[in-house]
XYZ file of C-alpha atoms in Angstrom:
523
model
C -28.091 -16.668 -39.292
C -30.278 -14.499 -41.697
C -31.825 -12.023 -40.830
C -34.604 -13.476 -43.314
C -34.761 -16.886 -41.273
C -34.772 -14.193 -38.098
C -37.914 -12.670 -38.994
C -40.052 -15.837 -40.066
C -38.852 -17.532 -36.363
C -40.317 -14.119 -34.581
C -43.556 -13.404 -36.532
C -43.476 -17.450 -35.488
C -43.856 -16.544 -31.992
C -46.205 -13.869 -31.220
C -48.782 -15.746 -33.610
C -48.304 -18.915 -31.550
C -47.139 -22.732 -32.207
C -47.721 -23.396 -35.890
C -49.878 -26.837 -37.120
C -48.144 -29.412 -38.846
C -48.980 -28.237 -42.867
C -48.921 -24.446 -42.864
C -47.461 -22.536 -43.846
C -45.154 -21.777 -41.092
C -44.250 -25.362 -40.662
C -44.061 -25.285 -44.704
C -41.217 -21.761 -44.664
C -39.102 -23.539 -41.650
C -38.860 -26.977 -42.505
C -37.664 -24.609 -46.843
C -35.927 -23.200 -44.565
C -33.529 -26.398 -43.268
C -33.004 -27.670 -46.832
C -31.559 -24.552 -47.493
C -29.027 -24.212 -44.815
C -27.981 -27.719 -45.858
C -27.954 -27.573 -49.602
C -27.467 -23.673 -50.061
C -27.507 -24.387 -53.946
C -29.143 -26.153 -56.646
C -27.359 -29.158 -58.438
C -27.005 -26.739 -61.582
C -24.729 -24.111 -59.849
C -22.900 -26.635 -58.056
C -21.571 -28.852 -61.019
C -21.182 -24.895 -62.400
C -18.713 -24.609 -59.262
C -17.655 -27.813 -59.117
C -16.263 -27.501 -63.263
C -15.010 -25.048 -62.468
C -12.949 -25.516 -59.482
C -11.673 -28.247 -61.641
C -10.806 -26.307 -64.502
C -9.167 -23.432 -61.801
C -7.253 -26.150 -60.901
C -5.181 -27.580 -63.575
C -4.596 -24.190 -65.130
C -3.014 -22.332 -61.560
C -1.309 -26.499 -60.913
C 0.028 -25.920 -64.958
C 1.889 -22.441 -63.976
C 4.155 -24.110 -61.139
C 5.407 -26.470 -62.968
C 7.795 -25.219 -65.596
C 10.050 -23.939 -63.119
C 11.364 -27.238 -62.598
C 11.599 -27.805 -65.653
C 13.973 -24.718 -66.817
C 17.142 -27.352 -66.233
C 16.022 -29.571 -69.184
C 14.968 -27.053 -71.493
C 17.993 -24.886 -71.393
C 19.799 -28.613 -71.898
C 16.657 -30.009 -74.698
C 16.668 -26.540 -77.057
C 19.926 -25.009 -76.314
C 19.100 -21.802 -74.923
C 20.583 -19.698 -72.715
C 19.052 -19.741 -68.509
C 17.932 -15.715 -69.195
C 15.777 -17.402 -72.071
C 14.178 -19.738 -70.016
C 13.729 -18.105 -67.768
C 11.582 -16.315 -70.341
C 8.818 -19.359 -69.853
C 8.330 -18.398 -66.732
C 8.571 -14.487 -66.462
C 6.112 -14.530 -70.244
C 2.988 -16.706 -67.579
C 3.764 -14.200 -65.356
C 3.745 -10.779 -67.691
C 0.529 -12.089 -69.440
C -1.424 -12.688 -65.934
C -1.218 -9.237 -64.628
C -2.473 -8.029 -67.316
C -4.813 -9.776 -68.529
C -6.540 -10.327 -64.801
C -7.235 -6.926 -65.047
C -9.107 -6.748 -67.298
C -11.994 -9.757 -65.881
C -13.985 -7.487 -63.979
C -15.013 -5.912 -67.165
C -15.284 -8.521 -68.575
C -17.251 -11.273 -66.642
C -20.130 -7.893 -66.515
C -19.214 -8.015 -70.103
C -19.863 -11.525 -70.758
C -21.899 -14.235 -70.519
C -20.338 -17.258 -67.398
C -19.737 -19.409 -70.781
C -19.028 -17.492 -73.269
C -16.308 -16.603 -70.460
C -15.506 -20.043 -69.778
C -15.604 -21.291 -73.589
C -12.600 -18.586 -74.173
C -11.020 -19.223 -70.959
C -10.143 -23.069 -71.230
C -9.983 -22.617 -75.472
C -7.378 -21.039 -75.061
C -5.514 -22.765 -71.785
C -6.437 -25.476 -74.411
C -4.708 -24.409 -77.484
C -1.981 -22.861 -75.565
C -0.571 -26.139 -73.893
C -1.043 -27.798 -77.489
C 1.282 -25.133 -78.644
C 3.644 -25.240 -76.094
C 3.332 -29.602 -76.268
C 4.472 -29.651 -80.341
C 6.977 -26.667 -80.311
C 9.351 -27.546 -81.955
C 11.795 -24.624 -80.696
C 12.194 -21.958 -77.700
C 10.135 -19.136 -79.709
C 6.569 -21.262 -79.867
C 6.941 -22.950 -76.916
C 7.218 -19.249 -75.174
C 4.003 -18.546 -77.829
C 1.986 -21.109 -76.375
C 2.843 -20.415 -73.216
C 1.387 -16.581 -73.235
C -1.414 -18.009 -74.983
C -2.196 -20.453 -71.928
C -1.257 -17.494 -69.525
C -4.360 -15.490 -70.527
C -7.024 -18.791 -70.804
C -5.001 -18.892 -66.674
C -5.724 -14.538 -66.495
C -9.916 -15.629 -66.555
C -10.187 -18.582 -64.826
C -9.587 -17.818 -61.458
C -12.168 -13.950 -61.233
C -14.872 -16.105 -63.098
C -15.206 -18.751 -60.299
C -15.079 -16.736 -57.350
C -17.632 -14.198 -58.653
C -19.425 -16.860 -60.506
C -19.802 -18.497 -56.889
C -20.179 -14.761 -55.175
C -23.743 -15.200 -57.302
C -25.179 -18.209 -56.648
C -23.779 -18.693 -53.768
C -26.030 -17.350 -50.988
C -23.989 -15.322 -47.932
C -24.870 -17.450 -44.891
C -22.825 -20.558 -47.398
C -20.340 -18.581 -48.594
C -17.119 -19.692 -45.951
C -18.207 -23.222 -46.656
C -18.012 -22.921 -50.742
C -14.707 -20.482 -50.453
C -13.103 -23.608 -48.811
C -13.076 -24.941 -51.878
C -11.575 -21.957 -53.857
C -8.976 -22.857 -50.976
C -7.827 -25.845 -52.273
C -7.116 -24.804 -55.520
C -5.649 -21.797 -54.185
C -2.702 -23.582 -51.726
C -3.041 -27.286 -53.222
C -2.311 -26.632 -57.256
C 0.993 -24.428 -56.817
C 2.434 -26.687 -54.086
C 1.566 -30.298 -56.411
C 2.909 -28.237 -59.808
C 6.813 -28.199 -59.199
C 6.159 -32.051 -57.187
C 4.332 -32.897 -60.811
C 7.076 -31.829 -62.786
C 9.164 -33.454 -60.512
C 8.515 -36.811 -60.853
C 7.589 -36.762 -64.431
C 10.794 -35.051 -65.251
C 13.019 -37.559 -63.332
C 11.357 -40.285 -66.127
C 9.945 -38.795 -68.995
C 10.503 -35.659 -71.496
C 9.173 -32.044 -70.255
C 7.001 -32.664 -73.286
C 4.453 -34.510 -70.806
C 4.744 -31.853 -68.696
C 1.650 -30.410 -71.438
C 0.956 -34.153 -72.527
C -1.054 -35.253 -69.517
C -2.558 -31.715 -68.793
C -4.153 -31.246 -72.542
C -6.657 -34.233 -72.134
C -7.696 -33.118 -68.533
C -8.556 -29.101 -70.077
C -10.276 -30.248 -73.597
C -12.483 -32.969 -70.911
C -12.896 -29.806 -69.184
C -14.012 -27.063 -72.153
C -16.860 -30.112 -73.858
C -18.315 -30.818 -70.369
C -18.329 -27.178 -69.308
C -19.620 -26.014 -72.399
C -22.984 -28.340 -72.008
C -23.399 -28.078 -68.785
C -22.378 -24.355 -67.891
C -25.499 -21.613 -68.332
C -25.147 -18.446 -67.883
C -25.645 -16.815 -64.492
C -25.927 -12.686 -63.550
C -27.185 -9.586 -66.061
C -25.155 -8.393 -68.694
C -23.282 -4.979 -68.842
C -23.345 -3.243 -73.160
C -20.458 -0.744 -71.793
C -17.942 -0.096 -74.525
C -14.230 -1.005 -73.837
C -12.137 1.954 -73.053
C -9.096 1.039 -74.654
C -7.072 3.652 -73.127
C -7.769 2.012 -69.740
C -6.329 -1.228 -71.193
C -3.304 0.253 -71.977
C -2.985 1.642 -68.971
C -3.595 -1.082 -67.212
C -0.702 -3.472 -69.133
C 2.168 -1.266 -68.898
C 0.975 -0.652 -65.188
C 0.858 -4.056 -64.425
C 2.770 -5.794 -66.342
C 4.780 -3.163 -65.437
C 5.793 -3.832 -61.968
C 5.423 -7.460 -62.702
C 8.801 -7.815 -65.109
C 10.683 -4.892 -63.016
C 9.954 -6.544 -60.515
C 11.175 -10.293 -61.467
C 14.873 -8.557 -62.118
C 14.854 -7.432 -58.993
C 18.464 -8.869 -58.482
C 19.455 -9.625 -62.069
C 21.756 -6.564 -61.063
C 23.412 -8.640 -57.983
C 25.780 -11.388 -60.379
C 28.284 -9.262 -61.267
C 31.440 -11.442 -62.790
C 35.523 -11.171 -63.268
C 34.777 -9.808 -66.930
C 33.505 -7.023 -68.439
C 30.880 -9.166 -69.844
C 29.290 -10.159 -66.657
C 29.478 -6.794 -65.150
C 27.568 -4.816 -68.245
C 25.379 -7.721 -68.462
C 25.011 -7.243 -64.405
C 24.470 -3.247 -64.968
C 21.663 -3.918 -68.237
C 19.917 -6.131 -65.512
C 19.783 -2.934 -63.020
C 18.909 -0.431 -65.359
C 15.984 -2.603 -66.847
C 14.832 -2.628 -63.541
C 14.470 0.475 -62.544
C 12.915 1.681 -65.892
C 10.101 -1.425 -65.669
C 9.846 -0.004 -62.505
C 9.394 3.016 -62.769
C 6.782 2.939 -66.399
C 4.760 0.803 -63.654
C 3.914 2.639 -60.839
C 3.097 6.602 -63.779
C 0.969 4.411 -65.768
C -0.483 2.600 -62.410
C -1.429 5.435 -61.683
C -2.403 7.328 -64.830
C -4.724 3.790 -64.713
C -6.241 4.918 -61.214
C -7.244 8.116 -62.498
C -8.525 7.043 -65.570
C -10.889 4.361 -63.336
C -12.029 7.474 -61.030
C -12.594 9.284 -64.348
C -15.358 6.764 -65.885
C -16.734 5.644 -62.860
C -18.624 8.544 -62.659
C -20.330 6.221 -65.516
C -20.338 2.736 -64.908
C -17.458 2.263 -67.996
C -14.670 2.114 -65.458
C -12.143 -1.070 -66.621
C -11.878 -1.376 -62.565
C -14.981 -0.199 -60.453
C -12.273 1.541 -57.939
C -15.372 2.273 -56.665
C -14.646 -1.364 -54.445
C -12.223 0.222 -51.786
C -14.944 2.282 -49.976
C -15.311 -0.269 -48.278
C -13.119 -0.313 -45.569
C -13.872 -4.096 -44.956
C -12.563 -5.100 -48.428
C -10.097 -2.577 -48.689
C -8.399 -4.220 -45.608
C -8.220 -7.628 -46.213
C -6.658 -7.361 -49.684
C -3.759 -5.642 -47.681
C -3.564 -8.530 -45.060
C -3.730 -11.138 -48.278
C -1.510 -9.442 -49.669
C 1.531 -9.738 -47.431
C -0.367 -13.452 -46.908
C 0.410 -14.077 -50.820
C 3.979 -12.670 -50.430
C 4.715 -14.671 -47.427
C 2.838 -17.811 -48.834
C 4.447 -17.634 -52.727
C 8.040 -16.427 -51.496
C 8.737 -19.385 -49.417
C 7.498 -22.574 -51.467
C 9.957 -21.003 -54.139
C 12.986 -20.741 -51.233
C 12.116 -23.852 -48.646
C 12.816 -25.913 -51.584
C 15.770 -23.914 -52.799
C 17.179 -24.196 -49.647
C 16.111 -28.566 -48.777
C 17.492 -28.910 -52.494
C 21.140 -26.847 -51.925
C 22.060 -26.957 -48.419
C 20.796 -29.907 -47.400
C 20.734 -32.043 -50.937
C 18.130 -33.532 -51.191
C 16.694 -34.205 -55.079
C 13.683 -32.247 -56.773
C 11.242 -34.930 -56.267
C 12.268 -35.576 -52.575
C 11.891 -31.875 -51.542
C 8.532 -31.602 -53.361
C 7.334 -34.318 -51.337
C 8.726 -32.006 -48.071
C 6.057 -29.457 -48.941
C 3.272 -31.991 -49.876
C 1.882 -33.110 -46.654
C 1.462 -29.386 -45.918
C 0.100 -28.784 -48.779
C -2.652 -31.182 -48.237
C -3.965 -29.821 -45.487
C -4.036 -26.529 -45.981
C -6.570 -27.612 -49.264
C -8.167 -30.266 -47.049
C -9.053 -27.576 -44.178
C -10.568 -25.493 -46.599
C -14.323 -26.270 -46.393
C -14.087 -27.379 -41.928
C -12.289 -23.799 -41.605
C -14.932 -22.376 -44.310
C -18.326 -23.744 -42.305
C -16.409 -22.426 -38.738
C -16.270 -19.392 -40.850
C -19.687 -18.968 -41.829
C -20.623 -20.065 -38.251
C -18.268 -17.958 -35.343
C -17.422 -15.465 -38.326
C -13.365 -13.950 -39.294
C -11.842 -13.375 -36.016
C -11.467 -17.204 -34.475
C -9.642 -17.985 -37.706
C -8.154 -14.721 -38.889
C -6.758 -13.682 -35.633
C -5.191 -17.379 -34.207
C -4.210 -18.523 -38.616
C -2.189 -14.855 -38.096
C -0.147 -15.370 -35.008
C 0.667 -19.337 -36.560
C 1.887 -17.745 -39.943
C 4.258 -15.481 -38.012
C 5.787 -17.814 -35.861
C 6.522 -20.348 -38.163
C 8.510 -17.801 -40.554
C 10.457 -16.933 -37.788
C 11.429 -20.171 -36.736
C 12.829 -20.526 -40.058
C 15.055 -17.862 -39.596
C 16.928 -20.513 -37.442
C 17.786 -22.632 -39.792
C 20.811 -24.421 -40.258
C 22.684 -26.797 -42.787
C 22.359 -29.259 -40.075
C 18.190 -28.508 -39.552
C 16.871 -32.485 -39.524
C 14.674 -32.752 -42.747
C 11.878 -34.206 -39.793
C 11.568 -30.737 -38.854
C 10.982 -27.963 -41.735
C 8.705 -31.314 -42.297
C 6.529 -29.587 -39.862
C 7.186 -26.218 -39.319
C 5.790 -26.687 -42.817
C 3.400 -28.983 -42.047
C 2.199 -26.146 -39.414
C 3.101 -23.494 -41.739
C 0.382 -24.779 -43.558
C -2.485 -24.517 -41.406
C -2.149 -21.279 -40.486
C -2.445 -20.137 -44.472
C -5.184 -22.299 -44.835
C -6.678 -20.174 -41.480
C -6.041 -16.868 -43.203
C -7.225 -17.362 -47.033
C -10.663 -18.719 -46.405
C -12.186 -15.722 -44.157
C -9.814 -13.170 -45.884
C -11.851 -14.881 -49.546
C -15.132 -14.295 -47.816
C -15.030 -11.284 -45.588
C -13.666 -9.319 -48.697
C -15.997 -9.917 -51.112
C -18.645 -10.377 -48.987
C -18.163 -6.383 -48.320
C -19.471 -5.715 -52.120
C -22.436 -4.662 -53.479
C -22.875 -7.375 -56.438
C -23.220 -6.082 -59.056
C -19.077 -5.335 -57.652
C -18.241 -8.552 -56.778
C -16.402 -9.229 -60.344
C -14.473 -5.854 -60.316
C -13.741 -7.285 -56.542
C -12.752 -11.569 -58.013
C -9.841 -9.324 -60.753
C -8.532 -7.393 -58.126
C -8.196 -9.979 -55.349
C -6.746 -11.984 -58.213
C -4.408 -9.263 -59.875
C -3.152 -8.486 -56.112
C -2.281 -12.358 -55.438
C -0.752 -12.074 -58.446
C 1.581 -8.678 -58.097
C 1.813 -9.654 -54.392
C 3.563 -13.962 -55.756
C 5.712 -11.217 -57.788
C 7.038 -9.391 -55.253
C 7.655 -12.718 -52.785
C 9.091 -14.600 -55.224
C 11.733 -11.519 -56.310
C 12.475 -10.282 -53.115
C 13.290 -13.701 -50.714
C 15.577 -14.982 -53.523
C 17.187 -11.600 -53.936
C 18.072 -11.642 -50.446
C 18.403 -15.193 -50.610
C 20.964 -15.307 -53.400
C 22.787 -12.078 -51.536
C 23.127 -13.048 -48.679
C 24.456 -16.627 -49.899
C 27.055 -14.635 -52.062
C 28.361 -12.719 -49.484
C 29.194 -15.665 -47.244
C 30.846 -17.699 -49.848
C 32.888 -14.283 -50.142
C 34.018 -14.232 -46.523
C 34.706 -17.946 -46.634
C 31.737 -20.296 -45.773
C 31.186 -23.410 -46.857
C 28.411 -23.333 -50.026
C 26.173 -25.235 -47.780
C 26.185 -23.010 -44.803
C 26.521 -19.944 -47.143
C 23.118 -21.415 -48.314
C 21.224 -21.366 -45.362
C 22.691 -18.355 -44.062
C 20.923 -16.702 -47.130
C 17.229 -18.738 -46.448
C 17.982 -16.907 -42.980
C 18.049 -13.653 -44.356
C 14.585 -14.712 -46.555
C 12.914 -15.785 -44.404
C 13.560 -12.616 -41.960
C 12.772 -10.029 -44.369
C 9.526 -12.312 -44.725
C 9.158 -12.012 -40.819
C 8.899 -8.731 -40.707
C 6.839 -7.691 -42.911
C 4.470 -10.491 -41.547
C 4.346 -8.837 -38.365
C 1.854 -5.477 -39.048
C -0.953 -8.499 -39.779
C -1.242 -8.816 -35.819
C -3.325 -5.739 -36.683
C -4.921 -5.830 -39.400
C -6.508 -9.955 -38.421
C -8.366 -8.171 -34.934
C -9.624 -5.121 -37.142
C -11.151 -7.262 -40.342
C -15.008 -8.628 -40.390
C -17.561 -10.933 -41.086
C -19.963 -8.695 -42.896
C -23.663 -8.272 -42.390
C -25.684 -11.177 -44.097
C -27.834 -9.760 -46.801
C -30.758 -11.809 -48.380
C -30.147 -12.742 -52.147
C -30.360 -9.201 -54.453
C -29.769 -6.954 -51.605
C -27.036 -4.320 -51.481
C -24.685 -5.295 -48.940
C -24.183 -1.572 -47.416
C -19.589 -0.295 -47.488
C -18.214 -1.715 -44.308
């Protein structure tokens, strides 16, 4: 219960029972109404609109991987070129997201929403009518520019308008977007591609995006205060090289593991290895310089990404925990369908349907878990949620080519429940640990961490999966047995990396509730 309500009760008890109609009784009634409806109608409308827009944007982000085989045939391109349609999207996200903390401080809510949905709609239109690969790639980059703004805008707006005691249930809605959209995307794309062409992926999304844009420009009102600090171009360049270099380097992991029998294949493998090393090196150096630049600029409140957010121990722990969870989540939802389609010989649509119920459960549980968080705090959710995730990852290390589909279905659903019990407390506890003026920087950081950790999870698990499968094939194993061996190795890596979360789950706390506008201390 908020401290303001507690103070009111204490004062009433000292003065005796209040008569009907007195200010104390009226204040109590107002408090009850506020508890049941923590935000106003206008704010609720804005939140739901942002949720819908973010859902559509993230849904689109995950559809292209399934369409790559169709694009190779329709556009006459190579597999390496087709992969750039997902790599370029991730790169753009990694470059744009770190700047959103500053942009959300500098521009109004309506302007940022219009920019996000405008860019996303324009990119979708370009992709829909693209005559060839180059134009389609441009469309994906423009789409990603808009998508990158949506999640930080949503979380910053939510933290600004929702009182602390109700943030858990609202962040539960964000969990729906974060979990359901990435899982539904490939399934939706598989169904579309089984009956229609790849252009319909964009044709279905475009009218929804345009509708959200029109409604948003009319409905969304400006929230918070804007600053007029100039943007530091050097920080933008360093951010692009740092985060872009890391994501691009991670996307190349495994590219050197397919050396062929001829000189050309070996040269291509060597080039991929050099590209990986150079990209990661540039990313690490540029990221170090970016951090140094922000430490200098934040002394006069001009940082592109204010790193004072990491003075909060609770925020730092929550983000670290979230990073490993994201790595496991995105790596698993990529590796598991490959196992289902490989050794178990399911179609794209069938494999999507196997993992879909878990994603739906994860989304539906978000608001319920948010209410539990609001009432009882972090550990009651995060500790069992973490244990569930780790236990299921270890169980996946026992997969074989004869594992029953129903067992994978059940395990994936339980895994999704564990992730749902983790994500909502992590979102709420991390951002709630910051002072209000740092919400936009915290939102940008959480979204950046998700993007980089997700790329790392996909790259590492798929690389290990491919390498182990190739080794098993060379040793004489059947294709199905080799694919299962690769999957076991990938999930073993994920399970080992998740083990430290058993410690951090006990250390992350629910921040103390503060009245709107008050400064939350660093924890």
